[in-house]
Amino acid sequence: MKSIWLKLKALKPRLKALNNEEFRTITVKIDKARVEFQYIQEKIVTQYNDYLLDQEKAVLHQLEKWPLIEESVLKKMSRAKWIKLGDSNTKYFSAILKERNQKKQIKELISLDGQNLNDVEKIKYEIMKFYKSLMGSAAQTLPAINREIMKQGPTLSQQQRIQLCAEVTEQEIFEGLQSIGDDKAPGVDVNYTILINGETTIPFDAKKGLRQVDPIFPFIFSIVMEYLSRSLNGLKEDKDFKYHPKYARMGITHLSFADDLLLFARVDLTSVASMHRCFNQFSQASGLQANLGKSSVYFGEVSSAERNKILKHLGYGQGEMPFKYLGIPLSTKKISMIQWQPLIQKIVARISS
């Protein structure tokens, strides 16, 4: 046993030296590989040959290898530190909890009327006020939808309409109650409480809206977005609207997945205004609005004067290519491997885990 201990002790400095040589500069190796990969791809565009292609494959292998090694090393380091210091009620354990709680604290807030709030109670009141106005108040009037737009596509038969309006039977009520999990409690009234800085607020009743976990939510949302889709398809009858040149033959005005929406139009103020007016009518009827902070306008070949007119009319910021849609980079040009790399790393990490 002593001889084994001595051999292991003698092996320790060699393993340490090997670790320093191979793994201490992992981040540098990753950065170097990315720069080299981009350089090779640029050369392939101008002077393609088999040698450059082999180089590209070799560097790509390094880009796949080293991030996984770096992730593994960081995991082991974090686990080792936690095992050593955190698995008991020590100062380290308390410090970690304190740090996490501090990150979740809202210490400063700008109110809707522009005031800078620092007092805890005022912050709580402002957040409550916002969510009460959002979920705790009901609209007095609802703008009517355009029935003609709803007819531009598949519609329910008379029999289906009767079934939707039929009274709920006792059997359906019984089956609904039976389907509720043992950890749930049935109730008529829905109310909300908000967790602010670790404390729950006084409950307030909900007068509109649905929780995303509500079983009926996906169906209602799909119906609402179908109204928008039919409304946009109706632009083909608008003489002022012109399709995007690339999609005119197919008659495409939009692509949507859930609440991620892409709109296409020719780059002229008249066409853009027609599409924007169509979207605003949908917003008034549904209550769904565009998030100005997450919405952008992307231009092709257009004069700066026309661009400025469109941006001023819409009120959105200008975006730059490539941009991401559903996690995928989109561009008018061929996407390089270096631009695909973040997505590839996510996929590899998901498969590895």
C-alpha positions as CSV (number, residue, x, y, z in Angstrom):
1,M,0.0,0.0,0.0
2,K,2.9,2.4,0.8
3,S,4.5,1.7,-2.6
4,I,1.2,2.5,-4.3
5,W,0.9,5.8,-2.3
6,L,4.5,6.8,-3.3
7,K,3.9,6.1,-7.0
8,L,0.7,8.1,-6.9
9,K,2.5,11.0,-5.2
10,A,5.2,10.8,-7.8
11,L,2.6,10.9,-10.5
12,K,0.8,14.0,-9.1
13,P,3.3,16.6,-10.4
14,R,3.3,15.0,-13.9
15,L,-0.5,15.0,-14.1
16,K,-0.5,18.6,-12.9
17,A,2.0,19.6,-15.6
18,L,0.0,17.8,-18.2
19,N,-3.2,19.6,-17.1
20,N,-1.5,23.0,-17.3
21,E,-0.1,22.2,-20.7
22,E,-3.3,20.9,-22.2
23,F,-6.2,22.5,-20.4
24,R,-5.1,25.8,-18.8
25,T,-5.4,27.7,-22.1
26,I,-8.7,26.2,-23.3
27,T,-10.4,29.6,-23.8
28,V,-7.4,30.8,-25.8
29,K,-7.5,27.7,-28.0
30,I,-11.2,28.2,-28.7
31,D,-10.7,31.8,-29.7
32,K,-7.7,30.9,-31.8
33,A,-9.7,28.2,-33.6
34,R,-12.6,30.5,-34.3
35,V,-10.3,33.1,-35.8
36,E,-8.6,30.5,-37.9
37,F,-12.0,29.0,-39.0
38,Q,-13.2,32.4,-40.1
39,Y,-10.0,33.0,-42.0
40,I,-10.2,29.7,-43.8
41,Q,-13.9,30.3,-44.8
42,E,-13.0,33.6,-46.2
43,K,-10.3,32.0,-48.3
44,I,-12.6,29.3,-49.5
45,V,-15.0,31.9,-50.9
46,T,-12.2,33.4,-53.1
47,Q,-10.0,30.3,-53.9
48,Y,-11.7,27.0,-53.2
49,N,-9.5,23.8,-53.1
50,D,-9.4,20.5,-51.4
51,Y,-6.6,21.5,-49.0
52,L,-8.6,24.4,-47.6
53,L,-11.6,22.1,-47.2
54,D,-9.5,19.6,-45.2
55,Q,-8.3,22.5,-43.1
56,E,-11.8,23.6,-42.5
57,K,-12.9,20.2,-41.3
58,A,-9.9,19.9,-38.9
59,V,-10.5,23.3,-37.4
60,L,-14.3,22.6,-37.1
61,H,-13.4,19.4,-35.2
62,Q,-11.3,21.5,-32.8
63,L,-14.3,23.9,-32.3
64,E,-16.5,21.0,-31.4
65,K,-14.0,19.4,-29.1
66,W,-12.6,22.2,-27.0
67,P,-16.0,23.9,-25.9
68,L,-17.2,20.5,-24.6
69,I,-13.9,20.0,-22.7
70,E,-14.2,23.5,-21.3
71,E,-17.7,22.9,-20.1
72,S,-16.7,19.6,-18.5
73,V,-13.8,21.3,-16.6
74,L,-16.0,24.1,-15.4
75,K,-18.6,21.7,-14.1
76,K,-16.0,19.7,-12.2
77,M,-14.5,22.8,-10.7
78,S,-17.8,24.1,-9.5
79,R,-18.8,20.7,-8.1
80,A,-15.4,20.4,-6.3
81,K,-15.8,23.8,-4.7
82,W,-19.3,23.0,-3.6
83,I,-18.4,19.6,-2.2
84,K,-15.5,21.2,-0.3
85,L,-17.2,24.4,1.0
86,G,-21.0,24.3,0.4
87,D,-22.3,21.0,1.6
88,S,-22.8,22.2,5.1
89,N,-24.0,25.3,6.9
90,T,-20.8,27.2,6.4
91,K,-20.0,30.8,5.5
92,Y,-19.6,29.8,1.9
93,F,-23.1,28.2,1.9
94,S,-24.6,31.3,3.5
95,A,-22.8,33.6,1.1
96,I,-24.1,31.7,-2.0
97,L,-27.7,31.9,-0.7
98,K,-27.3,35.6,0.1
99,E,-25.9,36.3,-3.4
100,R,-28.8,34.5,-5.1
101,N,-31.4,36.4,-3.0
102,Q,-29.7,39.7,-3.8
103,K,-29.9,39.0,-7.5
104,K,-33.7,38.6,-7.2
105,Q,-34.2,41.9,-5.4
106,I,-35.8,44.8,-7.2
107,K,-34.2,47.8,-5.5
108,E,-35.0,50.5,-8.1
109,L,-37.9,50.9,-10.5
110,I,-39.1,53.6,-12.9
111,S,-42.8,54.1,-12.7
112,L,-45.2,54.4,-15.6
113,D,-45.3,58.2,-15.1
114,G,-41.4,58.4,-15.1
115,Q,-40.7,58.6,-11.4
116,N,-37.6,56.9,-10.0
117,L,-38.7,54.7,-7.1
118,N,-36.3,53.4,-4.4
119,D,-38.7,52.7,-1.5
120,V,-39.6,49.0,-1.1
121,E,-43.3,49.7,-0.5
122,K,-43.6,52.1,-3.4
123,I,-42.0,49.6,-5.7
124,K,-44.4,46.9,-4.5
125,Y,-47.4,49.3,-5.0
126,E,-46.3,50.2,-8.5
127,I,-45.9,46.6,-9.6
128,M,-49.3,45.7,-8.1
129,K,-50.8,48.7,-9.9
130,F,-49.4,47.6,-13.2
131,Y,-50.7,44.0,-13.0
132,K,-54.1,45.1,-11.7
133,S,-54.5,47.3,-14.7
134,L,-53.4,44.5,-16.9
135,M,-55.3,41.5,-15.4
136,G,-57.6,43.0,-12.8
137,S,-59.7,45.2,-14.9
138,A,-62.2,44.4,-17.6
139,A,-62.7,46.4,-20.8
140,Q,-66.0,48.2,-21.0
141,T,-66.3,47.7,-24.7
142,L,-64.7,45.3,-27.1
143,P,-63.9,46.4,-30.7
144,A,-65.8,44.2,-33.1
145,I,-63.9,42.0,-35.5
146,N,-64.5,42.1,-39.2
147,R,-66.8,39.2,-40.0
148,E,-65.9,39.4,-43.7
149,I,-62.3,38.6,-42.8
150,M,-63.3,35.6,-40.8
151,K,-65.2,34.2,-43.8
152,Q,-62.0,34.3,-45.9
153,G,-61.1,30.7,-45.1
154,P,-62.5,27.5,-43.6
155,T,-65.5,28.1,-41.3
156,L,-67.6,25.9,-38.9
157,S,-70.6,24.1,-40.2
158,Q,-74.0,24.8,-38.7
159,Q,-73.8,21.5,-36.8
160,Q,-70.4,22.4,-35.3
161,R,-71.8,25.8,-34.2
162,I,-74.7,24.1,-32.4
163,Q,-72.3,21.8,-30.6
164,L,-70.1,24.7,-29.4
165,C,-73.2,26.5,-28.0
166,A,-74.6,23.3,-26.4
167,E,-75.2,23.3,-22.6
168,V,-72.5,21.7,-20.4
169,T,-73.9,18.3,-19.2
170,E,-73.5,16.9,-15.7
171,Q,-71.4,14.1,-17.1
172,E,-68.9,16.6,-18.6
173,I,-68.7,18.4,-15.3
174,F,-68.1,15.1,-13.5
175,E,-65.4,14.1,-16.0
176,G,-63.7,17.5,-15.7
177,L,-63.6,17.2,-11.9
178,Q,-62.2,13.7,-12.2
179,S,-59.4,14.8,-14.5
180,I,-58.1,17.4,-11.9
181,G,-54.9,16.1,-10.2
182,D,-54.8,15.3,-6.5
183,D,-52.5,18.2,-5.9
184,K,-55.0,20.7,-7.4
185,A,-58.1,22.4,-5.9
186,P,-61.1,23.2,-8.1
187,G,-62.4,26.8,-7.8
188,V,-64.7,29.2,-9.6
189,D,-62.8,32.5,-9.0
190,V,-59.3,33.0,-10.4
191,N,-57.0,35.4,-8.6
192,Y,-53.4,36.3,-8.7
193,T,-50.6,37.0,-6.2
194,I,-47.3,38.5,-7.2
195,L,-43.9,37.5,-5.6
196,I,-41.9,40.7,-5.1
197,N,-38.5,40.6,-3.4
198,G,-39.4,37.3,-1.8
199,E,-42.8,38.4,-0.4
200,T,-46.2,37.6,-1.9
201,T,-48.8,40.5,-2.3
202,I,-52.4,40.5,-1.4
203,P,-54.4,38.4,-3.9
204,F,-56.5,40.3,-6.5
205,D,-59.3,38.9,-8.7
206,A,-58.6,38.3,-12.4
207,K,-61.2,39.9,-14.7
208,K,-59.7,39.1,-18.0
209,G,-57.0,36.9,-19.6
210,L,-56.0,33.3,-19.4
211,R,-53.1,31.5,-17.8
212,Q,-50.8,30.0,-20.3
213,V,-51.2,26.6,-18.6
214,D,-55.0,26.7,-19.1
215,P,-55.9,23.9,-21.5
216,I,-58.0,26.1,-23.7
217,F,-55.3,28.8,-24.1
218,P,-53.5,27.2,-27.2
219,F,-56.9,26.9,-29.0
220,I,-58.0,30.5,-28.3
221,F,-54.5,31.8,-29.3
222,S,-54.6,29.9,-32.5
223,I,-58.0,31.3,-33.4
224,V,-56.8,34.8,-32.7
225,M,-53.7,34.4,-34.8
226,E,-55.8,32.9,-37.6
227,Y,-57.7,36.1,-37.7
228,L,-54.5,38.1,-38.2
229,S,-53.4,35.6,-40.9
230,R,-56.6,36.0,-42.8
231,S,-56.5,39.7,-42.4
232,L,-53.0,39.9,-43.9
233,N,-53.9,37.6,-46.7
234,G,-56.7,40.0,-47.6
235,L,-54.0,42.6,-48.5
236,K,-54.0,41.1,-52.0
237,E,-57.3,43.0,-52.6
238,D,-55.7,46.3,-51.5
239,K,-54.6,48.3,-54.5
240,D,-52.1,50.3,-52.4
241,F,-50.3,47.2,-51.2
242,K,-47.4,45.6,-53.2
243,Y,-45.8,42.3,-52.3
244,H,-42.1,41.9,-51.5
245,P,-40.5,41.2,-54.9
246,K,-39.2,37.8,-53.7
247,Y,-42.6,36.6,-52.6
248,A,-45.0,38.2,-55.0
249,R,-45.5,35.0,-57.1
250,M,-46.3,32.9,-54.0
251,G,-48.4,35.7,-52.5
252,I,-46.6,35.5,-49.1
253,T,-47.2,38.4,-46.7
254,H,-46.1,36.8,-43.4
255,L,-44.7,33.9,-41.5
256,S,-45.7,33.2,-37.9
257,F,-45.0,30.7,-35.2
258,A,-46.8,31.3,-31.9
259,D,-46.2,35.0,-31.2
260,D,-43.0,35.3,-33.4
261,L,-44.1,37.1,-36.6
262,L,-42.3,38.1,-39.8
263,L,-44.1,40.5,-42.2
264,F,-43.0,41.1,-45.8
265,A,-43.8,44.0,-48.1
266,R,-42.2,46.0,-50.9
267,V,-40.0,48.9,-49.6
268,D,-42.4,51.8,-50.2
269,L,-44.3,53.8,-47.6
270,T,-47.7,53.0,-49.1
271,S,-47.3,49.2,-48.9
272,V,-45.8,49.3,-45.5
273,A,-48.5,51.7,-44.2
274,S,-51.2,49.3,-45.6
275,M,-49.7,46.3,-43.8
276,H,-49.2,48.3,-40.6
277,R,-52.8,49.5,-40.7
278,C,-53.9,45.9,-41.0
279,F,-51.9,44.9,-38.0
280,N,-53.2,47.8,-35.9
281,Q,-56.8,46.8,-36.7
282,F,-55.9,43.3,-35.4
283,S,-54.4,44.8,-32.2
284,Q,-57.5,46.8,-31.5
285,A,-59.7,43.7,-31.9
286,S,-57.5,41.3,-30.0
287,G,-55.7,43.4,-27.4
288,L,-52.3,42.0,-28.6
289,Q,-49.7,44.6,-29.4
290,A,-46.2,44.5,-30.8
291,N,-43.3,44.8,-28.4
292,L,-41.4,47.9,-29.5
293,G,-38.2,46.7,-27.8
294,K,-38.2,43.4,-29.6
295,S,-39.5,44.5,-33.0
296,S,-37.3,45.7,-35.9
297,V,-37.5,46.7,-39.5
298,Y,-35.1,45.1,-42.0
299,F,-34.4,46.8,-45.4
300,G,-33.1,45.6,-48.7
301,E,-32.0,48.1,-51.4
302,V,-33.7,51.4,-50.5
303,S,-32.7,55.0,-50.3
304,S,-32.0,56.6,-47.0
305,A,-34.9,59.0,-47.4
306,E,-37.4,56.2,-48.0
307,R,-35.9,54.3,-45.1
308,N,-36.3,57.2,-42.7
309,K,-39.9,57.8,-43.8
310,I,-40.8,54.1,-43.0
311,L,-39.0,54.1,-39.7
312,K,-40.8,57.3,-38.6
313,H,-44.2,56.0,-39.6
314,L,-43.8,52.6,-37.9
315,G,-41.9,53.7,-34.7
316,Y,-39.7,50.6,-34.7
317,G,-35.9,50.5,-34.8
318,Q,-33.8,49.4,-37.7
319,G,-32.4,45.9,-37.5
320,E,-29.3,44.5,-39.2
321,M,-28.7,41.2,-41.1
322,P,-28.3,38.4,-40.0
323,F,-30.9,38.2,-37.3
324,K,-32.3,35.3,-35.4
325,Y,-35.8,33.9,-35.9
326,L,-36.8,30.9,-33.7
327,G,-33.1,30.6,-32.8
328,I,-32.0,30.3,-36.5
329,P,-29.8,33.0,-38.1
330,L,-31.5,34.5,-41.2
331,S,-29.6,36.4,-43.8
332,T,-29.9,37.4,-47.5
333,K,-26.4,35.8,-48.0
334,K,-25.1,32.3,-47.3
335,I,-24.6,31.9,-43.6
336,S,-21.0,31.1,-42.7
337,M,-20.1,28.2,-40.3
338,I,-18.9,30.6,-37.7
339,Q,-22.4,32.1,-37.6
340,W,-23.9,28.7,-37.2
341,Q,-21.5,27.8,-34.5
342,P,-23.6,29.0,-31.4
343,L,-26.6,27.0,-32.6
344,I,-24.3,23.9,-33.2
345,Q,-22.9,24.2,-29.7
346,K,-26.3,24.4,-28.2
347,I,-27.4,21.2,-30.1
348,V,-24.2,19.4,-29.2
349,A,-24.6,20.4,-25.5
350,R,-28.2,19.3,-25.4
351,I,-27.3,15.9,-27.0
352,S,-24.4,15.5,-24.6
353,S,-26.5,16.2,-21.5
